[in-house]
Short mmCIF file of C-alpha atoms in Angstrom, two decimals:
data_model
loop_
_atom_site.label_atom_id
_atom_site.label_comp_id
_atom_site.label_asym_id
_atom_site.label_seq_id
_atom_site.Cartn_x
_atom_site.Cartn_y
_atom_site.Cartn_z
CA MET A 1 -118.84 -28.90 73.32
CA GLY A 2 -121.44 -30.96 71.50
CA GLU A 3 -120.70 -33.99 69.40
CA ALA A 4 -121.54 -32.20 66.14
CA LYS A 5 -119.25 -29.24 66.92
CA ARG A 6 -116.43 -31.55 67.99
CA ARG A 7 -116.66 -33.59 64.79
CA LYS A 8 -116.82 -30.41 62.71
CA SER A 9 -113.75 -28.93 64.41
CA LEU A 10 -111.81 -32.17 63.80
CA GLY A 11 -112.87 -32.22 60.14
CA LEU A 12 -114.87 -35.42 60.53
CA PRO A 13 -118.10 -36.09 58.61
CA PRO A 14 -121.42 -35.97 60.49
CA LYS A 15 -122.29 -39.02 62.54
CA LYS A 16 -124.36 -41.60 60.72
CA TYR A 17 -127.09 -43.22 62.77
CA LYS A 18 -128.01 -46.84 62.27
CA SER A 19 -131.60 -47.64 61.46
CA LYS A 20 -133.34 -49.39 64.34
CA SER A 21 -135.94 -51.22 62.28
CA LYS A 22 -135.15 -53.98 59.85
CA SER A 23 -138.27 -53.22 57.83
CA ASP A 24 -136.38 -50.54 55.89
CA GLN A 25 -134.20 -53.18 54.23
CA SER A 26 -137.00 -55.70 53.80
CA PRO A 27 -138.66 -55.89 50.38
CA ARG A 28 -142.28 -54.85 50.01
CA LEU A 29 -144.96 -57.48 49.88
CA PHE A 30 -146.44 -55.84 46.76
CA LYS A 31 -145.09 -52.78 44.97
CA TRP A 32 -148.34 -50.86 45.49
CA LEU A 33 -148.82 -51.92 49.16
CA PRO A 34 -146.67 -50.12 51.79
CA ILE A 35 -146.21 -53.29 53.88
CA THR A 36 -142.90 -55.12 53.97
CA VAL A 37 -142.27 -58.83 54.43
CA ASN A 38 -140.91 -58.28 57.96
CA GLN A 39 -144.02 -56.31 58.92
CA LYS A 40 -146.20 -59.14 57.59
CA ASN A 41 -144.29 -61.68 59.66
CA SER A 42 -144.53 -59.48 62.76
CA LEU A 43 -148.29 -59.14 62.27
CA ILE A 44 -148.69 -62.90 62.01
CA LYS A 45 -146.70 -63.44 65.23
CA LEU A 46 -148.73 -60.75 67.00
CA SER A 47 -152.05 -62.26 65.91
CA ILE A 48 -151.00 -65.73 67.08
CA LYS A 49 -149.96 -64.37 70.47
CA ALA A 50 -153.20 -62.35 70.77
CA SER A 51 -155.30 -65.40 69.93
CA TRP A 52 -153.60 -67.44 72.68
CA TYR A 53 -154.31 -64.64 75.16
CA GLY A 54 -157.94 -64.67 73.99
CA ILE A 55 -158.20 -68.44 74.46
CA GLY A 56 -156.72 -68.11 77.95
CA GLY A 57 -159.16 -65.33 78.82
CA LEU A 58 -162.09 -67.43 77.58
CA ILE A 59 -161.00 -70.37 79.73
CA LEU A 60 -160.61 -68.08 82.75
CA LEU A 61 -164.09 -66.62 82.16
CA TRP A 62 -165.56 -70.12 81.85
CA VAL A 63 -163.95 -71.19 85.14
CA VAL A 64 -165.31 -68.11 86.92
CA VAL A 65 -168.84 -68.48 85.51
CA ARG A 66 -169.07 -72.25 85.88
CA LEU A 67 -167.08 -72.98 89.08
CA ILE A 68 -166.11 -69.94 91.14
CA GLY A 69 -169.38 -67.99 90.87
CA PRO A 70 -171.67 -70.83 92.01
CA ALA A 71 -169.21 -71.92 94.73
CA ALA A 72 -169.11 -68.38 96.10
CA GLY A 73 -172.90 -68.14 96.00
CA TRP A 74 -172.95 -65.31 93.47
CA TRP A 75 -175.42 -67.15 91.20
CA THR A 76 -176.89 -70.57 90.51
CA PRO A 77 -176.34 -72.26 87.15
CA ALA A 78 -179.58 -72.85 85.26
CA ASP A 79 -178.88 -76.53 84.62
CA SER A 80 -178.46 -77.39 88.32
CA LEU A 81 -181.92 -76.31 89.50
#
């Protein structure tokens, strides 16, 4: 027997599910804009994290181009000729 049938046979009301996201209770940033305050904060955190990954990737690329590539003999830097 399913949960709904069991609750119905016992005379209980249907099960109420809790909302998983907190953005439903968060107020909107502007009345005409469908973005809540929690969504704005999440976007800011995501952009900060993405920028740090970008900085790390840029440093890794610089190390490969400047140090690993010439040491492995893949290419010669133009300023060391």
